[in-house]
Tab-separated table of C-alpha atoms in Angstrom:
chain	number	residue	atom	x	y	z
A	133	MET	CA	-11.297	-2.147	12.489
A	134	THR	CA	-9.280	1.116	11.933
A	135	SER	CA	-5.631	0.923	12.355
A	136	ILE	CA	-2.450	3.792	12.736
A	137	SER	CA	0.834	3.348	11.235
A	138	ILE	CA	3.448	6.014	12.521
A	139	GLN	CA	6.920	6.328	11.462
A	140	LEU	CA	9.548	6.754	13.997
A	141	ALA	CA	13.319	7.614	12.778
A	142	THR	CA	15.005	8.324	16.020
A	143	THR	CA	14.895	7.286	19.883
A	144	GLU	CA	13.519	10.903	20.265
A	145	GLU	CA	10.129	10.308	18.325
A	146	THR	CA	9.801	7.368	20.316
A	147	GLU	CA	9.646	9.386	23.243
A	148	ARG	CA	7.721	11.980	21.717
A	149	LEU	CA	5.199	9.340	20.508
A	150	GLY	CA	4.825	8.346	24.399
A	151	GLN	CA	3.780	11.857	25.010
A	152	ASP	CA	1.091	11.938	22.117
A	153	LEU	CA	-0.023	8.777	23.823
A	154	ALA	CA	0.333	10.137	27.353
A	155	LEU	CA	-2.166	12.899	26.392
A	156	ALA	CA	-4.785	10.495	24.699
A	157	LEU	CA	-5.510	8.257	27.605
A	158	ARG	CA	-7.925	7.930	30.267
A	159	LYS	CA	-8.621	5.986	33.239
A	160	GLY	CA	-9.561	2.319	32.403
A	161	ASP	CA	-7.201	2.333	29.462
A	162	LEU	CA	-5.192	-0.772	28.811
A	163	VAL	CA	-1.931	-0.337	26.600
A	164	THR	CA	-0.497	-3.201	25.528
A	165	LEU	CA	3.204	-3.314	23.537
A	166	SER	CA	4.960	-5.834	21.445
A	167	GLY	CA	7.934	-6.022	19.531
A	168	ASP	CA	11.263	-7.639	19.786
A	169	LEU	CA	14.220	-6.777	22.470
A	170	GLY	CA	15.713	-3.876	21.367
A	171	ALA	CA	12.007	-2.884	19.464
A	172	GLY	CA	11.747	0.775	21.474
A	173	LYS	CA	8.932	-0.513	23.556
A	174	SER	CA	11.175	0.572	27.153
A	175	THR	CA	11.769	3.559	25.195
A	176	LEU	CA	7.928	4.286	24.664
A	177	ALA	CA	6.966	3.716	27.956
A	178	ARG	CA	9.618	5.955	29.606
A	179	GLY	CA	8.292	9.135	27.630
A	180	LEU	CA	4.603	7.992	28.205
A	181	ILE	CA	5.257	7.832	31.896
A	182	ARG	CA	7.604	11.127	32.324
A	183	ALA	CA	4.744	12.862	30.206
A	184	ILE	CA	1.852	12.151	32.969
A	185	ALA	CA	4.532	13.011	35.680
A	186	ASP	CA	5.272	15.971	33.974
A	187	ASP	CA	8.937	15.252	34.620
A	188	THR	CA	11.635	15.058	32.338
A	189	ASP	CA	13.856	13.268	34.522
A	190	TYR	CA	11.373	11.270	36.274
A	191	GLU	CA	12.653	7.844	37.159
A	192	VAL	CA	11.500	5.038	35.083
A	193	PRO	CA	12.902	1.696	36.244
A	194	SER	CA	12.590	-1.329	34.196
A	195	PRO	CA	9.832	-3.879	35.498
A	196	THR	CA	11.192	-6.896	33.608
A	197	PHE	CA	12.409	-8.186	37.482
A	198	THR	CA	9.617	-6.865	39.582
A	199	ILE	CA	6.997	-7.549	36.453
A	200	VAL	CA	5.002	-4.496	37.944
A	201	GLN	CA	6.154	-1.119	38.588
A	202	SER	CA	3.633	1.450	39.742
A	203	TYR	CA	2.930	4.946	39.832
A	204	PRO	CA	-0.088	5.835	42.004
A	205	GLU	CA	0.950	9.333	42.565
A	206	LEU	CA	0.887	10.666	39.316
A	207	ARG	CA	-1.848	12.476	37.478
A	208	VAL	CA	-3.433	9.454	36.133
A	209	PRO	CA	-1.825	6.483	37.957
A	210	VAL	CA	0.262	4.041	35.793
A	211	SER	CA	1.157	0.560	36.405
A	212	HIS	CA	3.673	-0.390	34.227
A	213	VAL	CA	4.338	-4.323	33.298
A	214	ASP	CA	6.668	-6.712	31.798
A	215	LEU	CA	5.304	-10.025	31.018
A	216	TYR	CA	8.877	-11.337	29.646
A	217	ARG	CA	9.710	-13.165	32.842
A	218	LEU	CA	6.156	-14.524	33.780
A	219	SER	CA	6.378	-18.391	34.236
A	220	SER	CA	2.550	-18.983	33.770
A	221	ALA	CA	-0.147	-17.012	32.255
A	222	ASP	CA	-1.850	-18.486	35.459
A	223	GLU	CA	0.078	-15.846	37.365
A	224	ILE	CA	-1.498	-13.023	35.558
A	225	ASP	CA	-4.625	-13.087	38.230
A	226	GLU	CA	-1.937	-12.181	41.116
A	227	LEU	CA	-0.970	-8.933	39.319
A	228	GLY	CA	-4.071	-6.914	40.098
A	229	LEU	CA	-4.564	-5.349	36.962
A	230	ASP	CA	-7.923	-5.087	36.989
A	231	GLU	CA	-7.582	-3.264	40.308
A	232	ALA	CA	-5.170	-1.041	38.570
A	233	LEU	CA	-7.619	-0.524	35.496
A	234	GLU	CA	-10.448	0.862	37.735
A	235	ASP	CA	-7.920	3.717	38.951
A	236	GLY	CA	-5.791	4.259	36.103
A	237	VAL	CA	-4.275	3.153	33.078
A	238	VAL	CA	-2.124	-0.101	32.340
A	239	LEU	CA	0.569	-0.622	30.287
A	240	VAL	CA	1.835	-4.182	29.262
A	241	GLU	CA	4.743	-5.153	27.559
A	242	TRP	CA	5.258	-8.756	25.980
A	243	PRO	CA	1.785	-9.160	26.383
A	244	GLU	CA	1.770	-12.488	24.263
A	245	ARG	CA	2.885	-14.308	27.331
A	246	ALA	CA	-0.313	-13.850	28.880
A	247	GLY	CA	-2.261	-15.739	26.443
A	248	GLN	CA	-5.655	-15.001	26.583
A	249	VAL	CA	-5.936	-14.251	29.866
A	250	LEU	CA	-5.552	-10.304	29.353
A	251	PRO	CA	-8.541	-7.990	28.965
A	252	THR	CA	-9.181	-6.610	25.836
A	253	ALA	CA	-6.890	-4.080	24.956
A	254	SER	CA	-7.952	-0.312	24.538
A	255	LEU	CA	-4.383	0.062	22.423
A	256	HIS	CA	-2.517	-2.386	20.836
A	257	LEU	CA	1.229	-1.097	19.819
A	258	SER	CA	3.239	-3.259	17.515
A	259	LEU	CA	6.884	-1.784	17.191
A	260	ILE	CA	8.459	-3.588	14.290
A	261	SER	CA	12.337	-2.314	12.644
A	262	ASP	CA	11.556	-0.422	9.279
A	263	GLY	CA	15.157	0.566	7.669
A	264	ASP	CA	17.205	2.223	9.760
A	265	GLY	CA	14.322	3.335	12.187
A	266	ARG	CA	11.204	1.655	13.311
A	267	LYS	CA	7.561	1.944	12.327
A	268	ALA	CA	4.273	1.513	15.169
A	269	LEU	CA	1.322	0.090	13.904
A	270	VAL	CA	-1.561	0.862	16.274
A	271	ASP	CA	-5.131	-0.635	16.771
A	272	GLY	CA	-7.739	-0.931	19.369
A	273	GLU	CA	-11.146	0.232	20.636
A	274	PRO	CA	-12.592	3.078	18.211
A	275	ALA	CA	-12.908	5.447	20.990
A	276	ALA	CA	-9.506	5.234	21.764
A	277	ILE	CA	-7.731	4.989	18.553
A	278	ALA	CA	-9.969	8.050	17.844
A	279	ARG	CA	-8.351	9.863	20.918
A	280	LEU	CA	-4.733	8.574	19.879
A	281	GLN	CA	-5.780	10.099	16.370
A	282	ARG	CA	-6.666	13.589	17.978
A	283	SER	CA	-3.613	13.848	19.783
A	284	LEU	CA	-1.792	12.823	16.379
A	285	GLU	CA	-3.566	15.541	15.047
A	286	ILE	CA	-2.377	17.937	17.588
A	287	ARG	CA	1.500	16.917	17.009
A	288	ASN	CA	0.746	17.579	13.123
A	289	PHE	CA	-0.548	21.176	14.069
A	290	LEU	CA	2.542	21.922	16.164
A	291	THR	CA	4.716	20.698	13.163
A	292	GLU	CA	2.928	23.516	10.740
A	293	ALA	CA	3.654	25.978	13.250
A	294	GLY	CA	7.196	25.054	13.505
A	295	LEU	CA	7.041	23.172	16.879
A	296	GLY	CA	6.985	19.528	15.550
A	297	THR	CA	9.629	18.691	18.288
A	298	ALA	CA	7.959	20.597	21.025
A	299	ARG	CA	7.109	18.885	24.770
A	300	ARG	CA	3.528	18.709	25.088
A	301	ARG	CA	2.151	18.355	28.803
A	302	TYR	CA	-1.285	18.365	30.222
A	303	LEU	CA	-2.591	21.323	31.745
A	304	LEU	CA	-6.119	20.924	32.477
A	305	GLY	CA	-9.893	19.795	31.155
A	306	ASP	CA	-12.604	22.143	32.196
A	307	ALA	CA	-16.111	21.443	32.379
A	308	SER	CA	-16.760	21.533	28.776
A	309	ALA	CA	-15.150	19.358	26.275
A	310	ARG	CA	-12.464	21.411	25.579
A	311	GLY	CA	-8.796	20.561	26.599
A	312	TYR	CA	-5.547	22.193	27.228
A	313	GLU	CA	-1.925	21.271	26.914
A	314	THR	CA	1.448	23.291	27.628
A	315	VAL	CA	3.792	23.517	24.891
A	316	SER	CA	7.411	23.859	25.670
A	317	THR	CA	10.350	24.014	23.106
A	318	GLY	CA	12.987	25.260	25.870
A	319	ASP	CA	13.367	27.517	29.099
A	320	GLU	CA	10.689	30.301	28.149
A	321	LEU	CA	6.953	30.040	29.434
A	322	PRO	CA	5.506	27.406	27.835
A	323	LEU	CA	2.730	28.497	24.904
A	324	ILE	CA	-0.936	27.198	25.640
A	325	LEU	CA	-2.965	24.784	23.192
A	326	MET	CA	-6.361	24.649	22.879
A	327	ASN	CA	-8.012	21.311	22.069
A	328	SER	CA	-11.633	22.590	21.268
A	329	PRO	CA	-13.344	19.920	18.373
A	330	TYR	CA	-16.598	20.665	17.073
A	331	ASN	CA	-19.156	20.145	19.466
A	332	PRO	CA	-22.744	18.829	17.924
A	333	GLY	CA	-24.523	19.764	21.337
A	334	GLY	CA	-26.174	16.668	22.508
A	335	PRO	CA	-29.614	15.787	22.005
A	336	VAL	CA	-32.469	17.886	20.690
A	337	LEU	CA	-34.484	19.670	23.552
A	338	ARG	CA	-37.343	21.635	22.294
A	339	ASP	CA	-37.938	24.031	18.872
A	340	GLY	CA	-35.072	21.452	17.379
A	341	LYS	CA	-32.380	22.669	19.453
A	342	THR	CA	-29.691	21.182	22.048
A	343	TYR	CA	-29.148	22.905	25.071
A	344	MET	CA	-26.168	24.729	23.479
A	345	GLN	CA	-27.711	26.321	21.029
A	346	ILE	CA	-30.491	27.497	23.437
A	347	ALA	CA	-27.881	28.454	26.217
A	348	HIS	CA	-26.116	30.250	23.300
A	349	LEU	CA	-22.591	27.989	24.095
A	350	SER	CA	-20.058	28.052	21.500
A	351	GLN	CA	-19.573	24.892	19.664
A	352	SER	CA	-16.153	25.541	17.980
A	353	VAL	CA	-13.280	27.443	18.625
A	354	THR	CA	-14.144	30.078	15.747
A	355	ALA	CA	-15.956	32.343	18.731
A	356	PHE	CA	-13.195	32.140	20.979
A	357	VAL	CA	-11.307	33.739	18.115
A	358	ALA	CA	-13.434	36.187	17.292
A	359	LEU	CA	-13.965	37.699	20.428
A	360	ASP	CA	-10.362	37.296	21.605
A	361	ARG	CA	-9.555	39.580	18.273
A	362	LEU	CA	-12.665	41.691	19.023
A	363	LEU	CA	-11.472	42.319	23.248
A	364	GLN	CA	-7.783	42.810	21.916
A	365	SER	CA	-9.260	45.421	19.231
A	366	LYS	CA	-10.850	47.398	22.520
A	367	LYS	CA	-7.281	47.231	24.615
A	368	PHE	CA	-8.222	44.503	26.878
A	369	LYS	CA	-5.397	41.795	27.813
A	370	VAL	CA	-6.388	38.495	26.240
A	371	PRO	CA	-3.974	35.824	24.642
A	372	ALA	CA	-2.254	36.477	21.290
A	373	ILE	CA	-3.449	33.583	18.815
A	374	LEU	CA	0.400	32.265	17.618
A	375	ALA	CA	-1.311	29.768	15.588
A	376	GLU	CA	-4.606	28.473	14.462
A	377	ASP	CA	-6.710	25.515	12.962
A	378	LEU	CA	-10.234	26.628	12.676
A	379	GLU	CA	-11.490	23.120	11.009
A	380	ARG	CA	-9.927	21.075	13.647
A	381	GLY	CA	-10.192	23.355	16.299
A	382	PHE	CA	-6.956	23.603	17.380
A	383	LEU	CA	-5.403	26.995	18.648
A	384	LEU	CA	-1.779	27.950	19.692
A	385	LEU	CA	-2.095	30.870	22.435
A	386	GLU	CA	0.152	33.173	24.534
A	387	ASN	CA	0.440	32.115	27.905
A	388	LEU	CA	-0.439	35.123	30.233
A	389	GLY	CA	1.102	33.360	33.392
A	390	SER	CA	-0.357	31.415	36.103
A	391	ASP	CA	-0.485	34.229	38.698
A	392	GLY	CA	-4.541	34.826	39.434
A	393	VAL	CA	-6.627	36.670	42.249
A	394	LEU	CA	-6.533	34.393	44.914
A	395	ASP	CA	-3.724	34.106	47.681
A	396	ALA	CA	-1.368	30.960	48.456
A	397	THR	CA	-4.397	29.869	50.842
A	398	GLY	CA	-7.113	30.123	47.863
A	399	ALA	CA	-8.886	33.423	49.779
A	400	PRO	CA	-9.686	36.166	47.454
A	401	ILE	CA	-7.018	39.246	47.037
A	402	PRO	CA	-9.378	42.409	47.572
A	403	GLU	CA	-7.044	44.505	45.774
A	404	ARG	CA	-7.051	42.131	42.416
A	405	TYR	CA	-10.637	41.732	42.553
A	406	GLU	CA	-11.795	45.396	42.739
A	407	ALA	CA	-9.223	45.985	39.892
A	408	VAL	CA	-11.160	43.375	37.831
A	409	VAL	CA	-14.411	44.530	38.731
A	410	ARG	CA	-13.279	48.206	37.551
A	411	LEU	CA	-11.656	46.866	34.324
A	412	LEU	CA	-15.926	45.365	33.881
A	413	ALA	CA	-17.110	48.722	34.419
A	414	LYS	CA	-14.703	49.714	31.448
A	415	VAL	CA	-16.542	46.731	29.407
A	416	HIS	CA	-19.580	47.941	29.984
A	417	GLN	CA	-19.038	51.686	28.798
A	418	GLN	CA	-17.936	50.321	25.732
A	419	SER	CA	-20.073	49.745	22.065
A	420	TRP	CA	-20.139	46.267	21.068
A	421	PRO	CA	-20.749	44.827	17.693
A	422	ARG	CA	-23.442	41.718	16.954
A	423	ASP	CA	-21.301	40.092	13.983
A	424	ILE	CA	-17.759	39.979	14.117
A	425	GLU	CA	-15.029	38.065	11.819
A	426	ALA	CA	-12.534	35.572	13.289
A	427	ALA	CA	-10.903	34.505	10.032
A	428	GLU	CA	-11.558	34.687	6.018
A	429	GLY	CA	-14.083	32.971	5.668
A	430	TYR	CA	-15.174	32.522	9.582
A	431	SER	CA	-17.556	34.948	11.236
A	432	HIS	CA	-19.125	34.943	14.518
A	433	HIS	CA	-22.623	36.050	15.417
A	434	ILE	CA	-22.951	37.589	19.082
A	435	HIS	CA	-26.288	36.144	20.788
A	436	ASN	CA	-28.715	37.912	22.830
A	437	PHE	CA	-29.098	36.613	26.587
A	438	ASP	CA	-32.668	35.959	26.019
A	439	ARG	CA	-35.495	34.462	27.819
A	440	ASP	CA	-34.719	31.177	26.536
A	441	ALA	CA	-31.168	31.331	27.074
A	442	MET	CA	-31.855	32.257	30.970
A	443	MET	CA	-34.510	30.021	30.918
A	444	ILE	CA	-33.176	26.554	30.390
A	445	GLU	CA	-30.105	27.475	32.639
A	446	VAL	CA	-32.175	27.825	35.662
A	447	GLU	CA	-34.549	24.900	34.814
A	448	LEU	CA	-30.920	22.720	35.615
A	449	LEU	CA	-31.951	23.473	39.060
A	450	SER	CA	-35.066	22.076	38.576
A	451	ASP	CA	-34.108	19.089	36.734
A	452	TRP	CA	-30.998	18.179	38.643
A	453	TYR	CA	-30.326	19.821	41.999
A	454	VAL	CA	-33.844	19.816	43.469
A	455	PRO	CA	-34.015	16.013	42.768
A	456	ARG	CA	-30.587	15.452	44.318
A	457	MET	CA	-31.857	17.338	47.521
A	458	ARG	CA	-35.204	15.605	47.756
A	459	GLY	CA	-34.325	12.413	46.510
A	460	THR	CA	-37.201	12.849	44.144
A	461	PRO	CA	-37.773	14.180	40.617
A	462	LEU	CA	-40.627	17.008	40.597
A	463	GLY	CA	-43.633	16.819	39.424
A	464	SER	CA	-44.800	18.540	36.339
A	465	ALA	CA	-47.498	21.356	37.901
A	466	LYS	CA	-44.309	22.119	40.338
A	467	ILE	CA	-42.241	22.513	37.266
A	468	SER	CA	-44.684	24.843	35.685
A	469	ASP	CA	-45.027	26.953	38.594
A	470	TYR	CA	-41.085	27.002	38.846
A	471	VAL	CA	-41.332	28.619	35.063
A	472	ALA	CA	-43.474	30.879	35.880
A	473	ALA	CA	-41.963	32.357	38.742
A	474	TRP	CA	-38.926	32.707	37.294
A	475	ASP	CA	-40.655	34.116	33.863
A	476	GLU	CA	-42.379	36.688	36.142
A	477	VAL	CA	-38.844	37.529	37.497
A	478	PHE	CA	-37.124	38.144	33.935
A	479	SER	CA	-39.782	40.325	32.968
A	480	GLN	CA	-38.417	42.860	34.947
A	481	LEU	CA	-35.134	42.989	33.015
A	482	ILE	CA	-36.918	44.957	30.011
A	483	ASN	CA	-35.090	47.965	30.463
A	484	ALA	CA	-32.064	46.543	32.161
A	485	GLU	CA	-28.737	48.046	30.643
A	486	GLN	CA	-27.267	45.805	28.270
A	487	SER	CA	-23.509	45.131	27.398
A	488	LEU	CA	-20.983	42.675	26.072
A	489	LEU	CA	-21.422	39.951	29.100
A	490	LEU	CA	-18.026	37.570	29.180
A	491	ARG	CA	-20.102	35.027	30.584
A	492	ASP	CA	-17.535	33.277	33.264
A	493	VAL	CA	-15.651	36.443	34.528
A	494	HIS	CA	-14.068	34.466	37.973
A	495	SER	CA	-10.995	33.436	39.564
A	496	PRO	CA	-10.156	30.600	37.006
A	497	ASN	CA	-10.588	32.876	34.313
A	498	ILE	CA	-8.368	35.475	35.459
A	499	LEU	CA	-4.726	36.359	35.440
A	500	TRP	CA	-2.613	39.034	37.284
A	501	ARG	CA	0.155	40.259	35.496
A	502	SER	CA	2.042	42.078	38.293
A	503	SER	CA	4.715	43.684	35.330
A	504	ALA	CA	1.966	45.271	33.373
A	505	THR	CA	-0.461	48.424	33.982
A	506	ALA	CA	-3.601	49.613	34.029
A	507	THR	CA	-6.077	47.075	32.610
A	508	ASP	CA	-3.059	45.422	30.841
A	509	ARG	CA	-2.360	43.979	34.381
A	510	ILE	CA	-5.706	41.695	34.378
A	511	GLY	CA	-5.401	38.826	31.502
A	512	LEU	CA	-9.351	37.373	30.445
A	513	ILE	CA	-9.575	33.904	29.346
A	514	ASP	CA	-12.499	31.736	28.355
A	515	PHE	CA	-14.573	34.176	26.933
A	516	GLN	CA	-16.081	32.299	23.988
A	517	ASP	CA	-19.610	32.319	25.448
A	518	ALA	CA	-19.881	36.069	25.648
A	519	MET	CA	-23.000	37.389	24.824
A	520	ILE	CA	-25.306	40.679	24.894
A	521	GLY	CA	-27.660	41.098	27.819
A	522	PRO	CA	-27.683	42.714	31.604
A	523	SER	CA	-24.012	44.214	32.540
A	524	ALA	CA	-24.754	42.947	35.774
A	525	TYR	CA	-24.407	39.325	34.823
A	526	ASP	CA	-20.590	39.429	34.893
A	527	VAL	CA	-20.537	41.852	37.955
A	528	ALA	CA	-22.605	38.812	39.782
A	529	SER	CA	-20.358	35.859	38.662
A	530	LEU	CA	-17.416	38.154	39.982
A	531	VAL	CA	-18.936	39.053	43.510
A	532	PHE	CA	-20.402	35.392	43.797
A	533	ASP	CA	-17.455	33.439	42.451
A	534	ALA	CA	-18.480	29.647	42.038
A	535	ARG	CA	-14.532	28.699	43.302
A	536	VAL	CA	-13.917	31.034	46.769
A	537	THR	CA	-16.019	32.277	48.867
A	538	ILE	CA	-16.548	36.002	48.751
A	539	PRO	CA	-17.304	37.457	52.091
A	540	LEU	CA	-20.356	39.951	52.497
A	541	GLU	CA	-18.100	42.886	53.079
A	542	LEU	CA	-15.837	42.147	50.113
A	543	GLN	CA	-19.196	42.256	48.150
A	544	ASP	CA	-20.304	45.279	49.251
A	545	HIS	CA	-16.852	47.097	48.668
A	546	LEU	CA	-16.793	45.608	44.892
A	547	LEU	CA	-20.456	46.825	44.122
A	548	ALA	CA	-19.407	50.184	45.944
A	549	ALA	CA	-15.860	50.126	43.277
A	550	TYR	CA	-17.820	48.975	40.332
A	551	PHE	CA	-20.456	51.933	40.761
A	552	ASP	CA	-17.830	54.562	41.516
A	553	GLU	CA	-16.241	53.544	38.213
A	554	ARG	CA	-19.505	53.486	36.538
A	555	ARG	CA	-20.267	57.242	37.931
A	556	SER	CA	-17.019	58.481	36.693
A	557	GLY	CA	-17.998	57.715	33.475
A	558	ASN	CA	-21.709	57.884	33.340
A	559	ALA	CA	-23.352	60.887	35.706
A	560	ASP	CA	-26.520	59.196	34.577
A	561	PHE	CA	-25.705	55.662	35.809
A	562	ASP	CA	-28.876	54.110	37.161
A	563	GLU	CA	-27.670	52.141	40.516
A	564	GLU	CA	-31.233	51.318	41.650
A	565	GLY	CA	-31.688	49.412	38.556
A	566	PHE	CA	-28.612	47.640	38.435
A	567	ARG	CA	-28.953	46.511	41.697
A	568	ARG	CA	-32.001	44.808	40.572
A	569	ALA	CA	-30.636	43.573	37.551
A	570	PHE	CA	-27.583	42.533	39.881
A	571	ALA	CA	-29.284	40.678	42.100
A	572	ILE	CA	-31.860	38.805	39.251
A	573	MET	CA	-28.609	37.856	37.486
A	574	ALA	CA	-27.069	36.700	40.792
A	575	ALA	CA	-29.821	34.128	41.525
A	576	GLN	CA	-30.183	32.945	37.707
A	577	ARG	CA	-26.279	32.370	37.630
A	578	ASN	CA	-26.386	30.649	40.719
A	579	ALA	CA	-29.465	28.199	40.408
A	580	LYS	CA	-27.423	27.429	37.284
A	581	ILE	CA	-24.240	26.551	38.693
A	582	LEU	CA	-26.064	24.176	41.306
A	583	GLY	CA	-27.802	22.098	38.758
A	584	ILE	CA	-24.620	22.215	36.499
A	585	PHE	CA	-22.551	21.006	39.271
A	586	VAL	CA	-25.144	18.209	40.107
A	587	ARG	CA	-25.606	17.063	36.281
A	588	LEU	CA	-21.233	16.720	36.083
A	589	ASP	CA	-21.513	14.577	39.044
A	590	GLU	CA	-24.507	12.517	37.794
A	591	ARG	CA	-24.348	12.419	34.270
A	592	ASP	CA	-20.583	13.043	33.328
A	593	GLY	CA	-19.120	11.315	36.207
A	594	LYS	CA	-17.079	14.651	37.596
A	595	PRO	CA	-17.820	14.953	40.868
A	596	PHE	CA	-14.925	17.361	41.816
A	597	TYR	CA	-17.692	19.956	41.664
A	598	LEU	CA	-19.967	18.794	44.422
A	599	GLN	CA	-17.398	20.171	46.766
A	600	HIS	CA	-18.648	24.164	45.537
A	601	LEU	CA	-22.172	23.154	46.269
A	602	PRO	CA	-22.624	24.578	50.071
A	603	ARG	CA	-20.593	28.103	48.813
A	604	ILE	CA	-23.239	28.336	46.021
A	605	GLN	CA	-26.095	27.565	47.828
A	606	ALA	CA	-25.342	29.920	50.497
A	607	TYR	CA	-24.763	32.532	47.563
A	608	LEU	CA	-28.209	32.062	46.792
A	609	ASN	CA	-29.635	32.525	50.071
A	610	ARG	CA	-27.799	35.893	50.239
A	611	VAL	CA	-29.303	37.267	47.378
A	612	ILE	CA	-32.881	35.588	46.929
A	613	GLY	CA	-34.334	38.250	49.581
A	614	HIS	CA	-34.259	41.019	46.915
A	615	PRO	CA	-38.085	41.799	46.260
A	616	ALA	CA	-37.324	41.449	42.423
A	617	LEU	CA	-37.216	37.890	43.373
A	618	ALA	CA	-39.969	37.666	45.474
A	619	PRO	CA	-41.671	34.692	43.009
A	620	VAL	CA	-38.718	32.536	42.755
A	621	LYS	CA	-38.181	32.923	46.695
A	622	ASP	CA	-41.496	31.691	47.524
A	623	TRP	CA	-41.065	28.787	45.234
A	624	CYS	CA	-37.804	27.988	46.557
A	625	GLU	CA	-38.833	28.217	50.235
A	626	LYS	CA	-41.802	25.998	49.516
A	627	ALA	CA	-39.372	23.357	47.642
A	628	GLY	CA	-37.201	23.456	51.025
A	629	ILE	CA	-33.706	24.632	48.996
A	630	VAL	CA	-33.358	28.176	50.581
A	631	ASN	CA	-33.299	29.920	53.726
A	632	SER	CA	-32.590	33.781	53.089
A	633	GLU	CA	-30.081	35.457	55.153
A	634	SER	CA	-32.218	38.771	54.298
């Protein structure tokens, strides 16, 4: 069994270990704390709970007399348990720990008082005196140990960057394996920590490649670093990289703020969306290299958004979304017809204008910088999967924002603004060809997202994204009537999953 030994010279270091532990925990984790009176168990627990609460002054009373102190309101609900005054191990069943583990994490001090009644701990920490300080010895289940080791590696990375005592807080985890934290040393705007371990890509699907390889999704932070520096060289606003460890997958990034393109009610702000679509027009008037350097010894190739990538993405609809809607998987003949329909549609893109496509230009990935001017007002993030493909793709991604409803009137306004910007830089801009590519890319993207969001629920246990399905289905209905999409429209109507608005 793998174990970890951590030196803790001060009370502050014990509290920071609580932070590091908090950022490694998942729903269902049981953490047990052993040690003599005064060993630091309560100090560590306080640091852990305050980190999850994102509040350095959050009140964490001792559960010595109550036995259980619950925090159901936290991002991850916590039950803090102290068994020191437990009369009998038989009382454990009355504490409701099994139910607490279903919804959050459970932290138990003095687990020895429970005998063999407690469930197996995900992590067990023993705090023992060591000279003038103390030492934490940690063992547990391999998956939990691996998460804690990763969190401790992040602390080491920050130490190497001169930020070893910084306050770490959870920021978000996206639909991928990446995670983000804020890193704060004072009152200034916190920095952003990207935690992106190498992703091997899952099982091989076809031609010796995984889904990620076929779809050309980035598997390491090298892609982000290379594209960040490329976009910066072209004068587009992206986060400055303040520290990096490409081997371990850690980046420390400039914080571009939290203001976006939505108002307080979550509705789109038209002026900001227009500024973004005009920025995309400027992106599409640039020339872009295929091979770029991220750092010495690290390079990145920008792939084509080719037929295989487009197809593996739309197959998510037939593999996941359609079976969910119909209640039964599709037969091989229907799947073959679906692929053939998209093949016919994709063949119309052979002469479509090509440019850099950032892949996920929508509200979560756009930051509004009101104090800046021109294109610097728009901060771009989450572009590591960029490819070379039809320039219409990113316009479709913005106009059919997966996270917020874009009314038809605003859609038309944004396309008009894009065309205005393109014509001002190129009198020969082919609007008709762009509209055709726009319809195809909009349908392709929304078909992919419908499938991905069902897959996130069924395969990955992330039901949050299901709330967006009605909007994305409506988007597909809106665009499917374009003549270029006739084969796919015919298939979808027979499958009963679209009702064209056109």
